[in-house]
Coordinates of C-alpha atoms and ligand atoms in Angstrom, one line a residue:
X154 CA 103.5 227.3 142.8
X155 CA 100.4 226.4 144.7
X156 CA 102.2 226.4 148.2
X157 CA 103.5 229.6 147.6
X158 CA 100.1 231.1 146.3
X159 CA 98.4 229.2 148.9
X160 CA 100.8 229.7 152.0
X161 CA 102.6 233.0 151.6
X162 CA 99.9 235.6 152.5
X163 CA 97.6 233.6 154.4
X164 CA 100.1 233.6 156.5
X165 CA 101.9 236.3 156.9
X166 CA 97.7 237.9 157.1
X167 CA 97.5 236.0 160.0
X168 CA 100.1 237.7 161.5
X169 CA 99.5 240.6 160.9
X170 CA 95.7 240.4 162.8
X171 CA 97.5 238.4 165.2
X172 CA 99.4 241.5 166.0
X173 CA 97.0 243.8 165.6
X174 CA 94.3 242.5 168.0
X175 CA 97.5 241.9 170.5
X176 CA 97.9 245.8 170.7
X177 CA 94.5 246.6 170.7
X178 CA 93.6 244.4 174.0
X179 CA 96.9 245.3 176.4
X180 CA 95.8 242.3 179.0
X181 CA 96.7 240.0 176.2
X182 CA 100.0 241.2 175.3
X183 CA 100.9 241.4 179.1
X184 CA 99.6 237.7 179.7
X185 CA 101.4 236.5 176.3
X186 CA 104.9 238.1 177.6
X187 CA 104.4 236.6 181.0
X188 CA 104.0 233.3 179.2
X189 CA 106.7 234.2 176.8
X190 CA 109.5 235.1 180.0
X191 CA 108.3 231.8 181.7
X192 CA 108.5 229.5 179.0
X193 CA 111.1 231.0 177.3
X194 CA 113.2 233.6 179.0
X195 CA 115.2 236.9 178.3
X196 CA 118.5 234.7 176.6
X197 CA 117.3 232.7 173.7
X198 CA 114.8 232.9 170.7
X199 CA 111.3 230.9 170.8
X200 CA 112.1 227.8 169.4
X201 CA 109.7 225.1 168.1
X202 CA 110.1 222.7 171.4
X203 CA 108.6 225.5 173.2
X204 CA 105.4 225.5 171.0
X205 CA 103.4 222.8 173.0
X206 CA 104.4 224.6 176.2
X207 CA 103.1 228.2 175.0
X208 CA 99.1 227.5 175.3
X209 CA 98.2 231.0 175.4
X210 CA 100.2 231.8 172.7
X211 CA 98.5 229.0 170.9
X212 CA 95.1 230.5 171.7
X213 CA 95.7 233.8 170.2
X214 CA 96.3 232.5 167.1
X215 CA 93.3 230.2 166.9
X216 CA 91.0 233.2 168.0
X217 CA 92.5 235.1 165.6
X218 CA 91.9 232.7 163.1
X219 CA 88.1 232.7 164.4
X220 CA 87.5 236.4 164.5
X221 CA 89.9 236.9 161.0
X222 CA 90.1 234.2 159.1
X223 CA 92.8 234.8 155.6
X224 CA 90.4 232.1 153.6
X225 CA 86.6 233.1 155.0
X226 CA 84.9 231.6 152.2
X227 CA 87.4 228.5 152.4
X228 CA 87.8 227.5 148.6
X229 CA 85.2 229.4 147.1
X230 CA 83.0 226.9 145.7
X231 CA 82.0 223.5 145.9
X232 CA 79.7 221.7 142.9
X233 CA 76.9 219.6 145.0
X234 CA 76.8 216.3 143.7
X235 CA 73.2 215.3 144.9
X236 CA 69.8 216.8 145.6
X237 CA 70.2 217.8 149.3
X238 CA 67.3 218.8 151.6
X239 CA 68.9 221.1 154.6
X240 CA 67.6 221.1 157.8
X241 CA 65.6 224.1 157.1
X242 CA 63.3 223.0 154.5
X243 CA 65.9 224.4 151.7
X244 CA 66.6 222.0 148.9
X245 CA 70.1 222.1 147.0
X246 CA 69.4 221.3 143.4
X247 CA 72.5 218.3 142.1
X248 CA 74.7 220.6 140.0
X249 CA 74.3 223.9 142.3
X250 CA 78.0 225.5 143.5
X251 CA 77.8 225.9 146.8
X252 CA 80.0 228.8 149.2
X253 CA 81.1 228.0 152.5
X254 CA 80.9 230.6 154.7
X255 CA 83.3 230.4 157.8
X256 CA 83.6 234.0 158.3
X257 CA 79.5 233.9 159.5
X258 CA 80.0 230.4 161.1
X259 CA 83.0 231.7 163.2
X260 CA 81.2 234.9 164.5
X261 CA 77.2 233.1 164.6
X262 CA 75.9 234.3 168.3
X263 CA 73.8 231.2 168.8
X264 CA 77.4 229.0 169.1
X265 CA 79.3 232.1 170.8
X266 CA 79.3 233.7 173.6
X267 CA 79.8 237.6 172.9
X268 CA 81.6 236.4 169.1
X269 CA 82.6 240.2 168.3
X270 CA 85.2 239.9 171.3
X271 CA 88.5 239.3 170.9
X272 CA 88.9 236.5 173.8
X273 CA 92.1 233.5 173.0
X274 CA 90.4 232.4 176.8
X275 CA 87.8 230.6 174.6
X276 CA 90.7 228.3 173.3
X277 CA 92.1 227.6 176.5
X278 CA 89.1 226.2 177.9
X279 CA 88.7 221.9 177.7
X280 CA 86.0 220.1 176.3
X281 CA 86.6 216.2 177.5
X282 CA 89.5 216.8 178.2
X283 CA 90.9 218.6 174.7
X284 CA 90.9 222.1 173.7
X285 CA 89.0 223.3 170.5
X286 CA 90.5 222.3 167.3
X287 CA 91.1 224.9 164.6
X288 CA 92.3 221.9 162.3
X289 CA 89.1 220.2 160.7
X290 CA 87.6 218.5 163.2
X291 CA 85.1 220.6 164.9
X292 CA 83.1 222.5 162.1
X293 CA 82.3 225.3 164.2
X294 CA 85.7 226.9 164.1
X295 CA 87.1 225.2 160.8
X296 CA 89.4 228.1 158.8
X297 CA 91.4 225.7 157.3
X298 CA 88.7 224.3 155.9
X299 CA 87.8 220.1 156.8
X300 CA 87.0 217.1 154.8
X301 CA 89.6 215.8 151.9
X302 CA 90.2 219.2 150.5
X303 CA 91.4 221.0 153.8
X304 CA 94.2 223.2 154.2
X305 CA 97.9 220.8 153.6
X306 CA 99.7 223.7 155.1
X307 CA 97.6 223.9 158.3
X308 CA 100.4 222.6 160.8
X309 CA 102.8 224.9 158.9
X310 CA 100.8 227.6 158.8
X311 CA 100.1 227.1 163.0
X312 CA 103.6 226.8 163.7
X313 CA 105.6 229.5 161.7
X314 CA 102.8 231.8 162.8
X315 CA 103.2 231.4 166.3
X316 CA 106.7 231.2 165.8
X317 CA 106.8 234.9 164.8
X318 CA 104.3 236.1 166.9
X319 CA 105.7 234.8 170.1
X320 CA 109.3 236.2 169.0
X321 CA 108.0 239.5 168.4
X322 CA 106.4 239.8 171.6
X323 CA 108.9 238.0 173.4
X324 CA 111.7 240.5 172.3
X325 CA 109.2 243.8 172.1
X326 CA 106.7 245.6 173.6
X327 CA 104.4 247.0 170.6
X328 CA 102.0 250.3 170.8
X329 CA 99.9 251.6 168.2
X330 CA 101.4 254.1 166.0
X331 CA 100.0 257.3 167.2
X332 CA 99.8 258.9 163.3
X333 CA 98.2 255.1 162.2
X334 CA 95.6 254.4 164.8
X335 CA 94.5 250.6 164.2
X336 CA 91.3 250.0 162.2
X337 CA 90.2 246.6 161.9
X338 CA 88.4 246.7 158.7
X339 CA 88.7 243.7 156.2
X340 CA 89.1 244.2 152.4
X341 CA 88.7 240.9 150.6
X342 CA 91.6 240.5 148.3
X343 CA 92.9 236.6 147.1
X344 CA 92.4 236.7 151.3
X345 CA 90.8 238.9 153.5
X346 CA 93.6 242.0 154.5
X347 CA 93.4 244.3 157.0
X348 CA 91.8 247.1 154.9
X349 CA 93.9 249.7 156.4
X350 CA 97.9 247.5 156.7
X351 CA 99.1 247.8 160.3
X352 CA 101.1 250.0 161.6
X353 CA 103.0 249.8 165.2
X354 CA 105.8 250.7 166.9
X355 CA 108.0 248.3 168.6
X356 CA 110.1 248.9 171.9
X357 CA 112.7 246.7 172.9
X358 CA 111.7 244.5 175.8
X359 CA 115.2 241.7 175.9
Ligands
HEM456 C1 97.1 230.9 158.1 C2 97.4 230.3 157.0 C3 96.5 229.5 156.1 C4 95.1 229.5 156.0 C5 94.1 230.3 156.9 C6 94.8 228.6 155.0 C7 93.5 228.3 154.6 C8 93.1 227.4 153.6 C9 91.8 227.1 153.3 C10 90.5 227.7 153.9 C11 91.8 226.2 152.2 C12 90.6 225.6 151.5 C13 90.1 224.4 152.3 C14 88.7 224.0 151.9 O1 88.2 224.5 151.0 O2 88.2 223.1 152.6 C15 93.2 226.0 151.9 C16 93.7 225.1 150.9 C17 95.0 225.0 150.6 N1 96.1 225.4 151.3 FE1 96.0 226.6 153.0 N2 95.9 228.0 154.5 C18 97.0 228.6 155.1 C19 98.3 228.3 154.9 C20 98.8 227.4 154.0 C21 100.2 227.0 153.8 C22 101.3 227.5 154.7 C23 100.2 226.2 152.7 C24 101.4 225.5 152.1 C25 102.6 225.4 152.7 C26 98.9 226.0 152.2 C27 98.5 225.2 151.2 C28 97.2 225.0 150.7 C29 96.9 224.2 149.6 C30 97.9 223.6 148.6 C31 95.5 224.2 149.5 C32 94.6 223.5 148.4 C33 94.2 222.1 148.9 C34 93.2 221.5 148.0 O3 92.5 222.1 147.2 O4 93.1 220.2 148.0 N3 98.0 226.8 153.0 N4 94.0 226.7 152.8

């Protein structure tokens, strides 16, 4: 039960952004499908070999996850288990519950450059010689939460995502629906939804 109510629409959310901030910036659906045809090709599906191989790919998905995180408040709350004096001034009482907030974190203009753009470049760019990590490690960009209680699903979530991203792209070319124009308002449900649910038209490509 909880990987279902944990994994189902946190990731199929994700997609859904995914493909929504893909139409709205055309630069990045034309650089994904050149990525796609190179790594992939006209013939075959993406398959999980390919994964490592598709970086930009990888990058849209992690500045998705930045710019739209499914769980912005990670688990909701947390019970503080000490008195804890912040770096502020501001003491947490032992006992207080505590919120998380990623969503501000993720989009804070003193750690990112211009954080209302939609820009996978970010991703692509390597610090000592690694890229950012989305996974727990680096707590400026954690929406999978970090620490003992982060996210089990994380690798599955990263993987079947771009999975069905980079098949969609790879066999269409997607515009907005002229009717449905794409608003990116959040609504915050179990996760945060796309207030308005995303409409598109797809055009063969392969
Ligand atoms: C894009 C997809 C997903 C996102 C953004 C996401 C995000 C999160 C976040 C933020 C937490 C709380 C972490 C914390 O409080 O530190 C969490 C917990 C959890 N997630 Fe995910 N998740 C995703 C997909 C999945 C999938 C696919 C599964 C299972 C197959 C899964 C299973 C769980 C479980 C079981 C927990 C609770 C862990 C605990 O409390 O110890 N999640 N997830």
């Amino acid at each position: 039960m909880e990987l279902f109510f944990r994994g189902t629409d946190t990731s199929a959310l994700l997609a859904e952004w995914a493909t929504a901030e893909i139409i709205l910036n055309p630069h990045v659906q034309s650089t994904l499908q050149s990525e796609l045809d190179l790594v992939v090709g006209p013939t075959r599906g993406v398959h999980h070999d390919d994964l490592p191989h598709l970086k930009y790919l990888q990058s849209i998905i992690k500045e998705t996850l930045r710019v739209h995180p499914p769980g912005p408040l990670l688990s909701w709350a947390r019970l503080c288990t000490q008195d804890t004096e912040l770096r502020s001034g501001l003491l947490v009482p032992k006992g207080s519950m505590a919120m998380v907030n990623m969503w501000a974190i993720m989009r804070d203009p003193h750690m990112w450059d211009l954080p209302e753009r939609f820009e996978p470049k970010r991703f692509l760019t390597e610090i000592s010689g690694r890229v950012m990590d989305v996974k727990g490690s680096d707590t400026r960009v954690a929406p999978f939460g970090a620490g003992r209680r982060v996210c089990p699903g994380r690798e599955v979530a990263m993987e079947s995502v771009s999975l069905w991203v980079g098949e969609m792209f790879r066999r269409f070319e997607w515009g907005e629906c002229v009717d449905h124009p794409i608003e990116l308002g959040e609504v915050m449900r179990l996760s945060s939804e796309m207030r308005t649910p995303l409409r598109a038209v797809p055009m063969v490509r392969v």
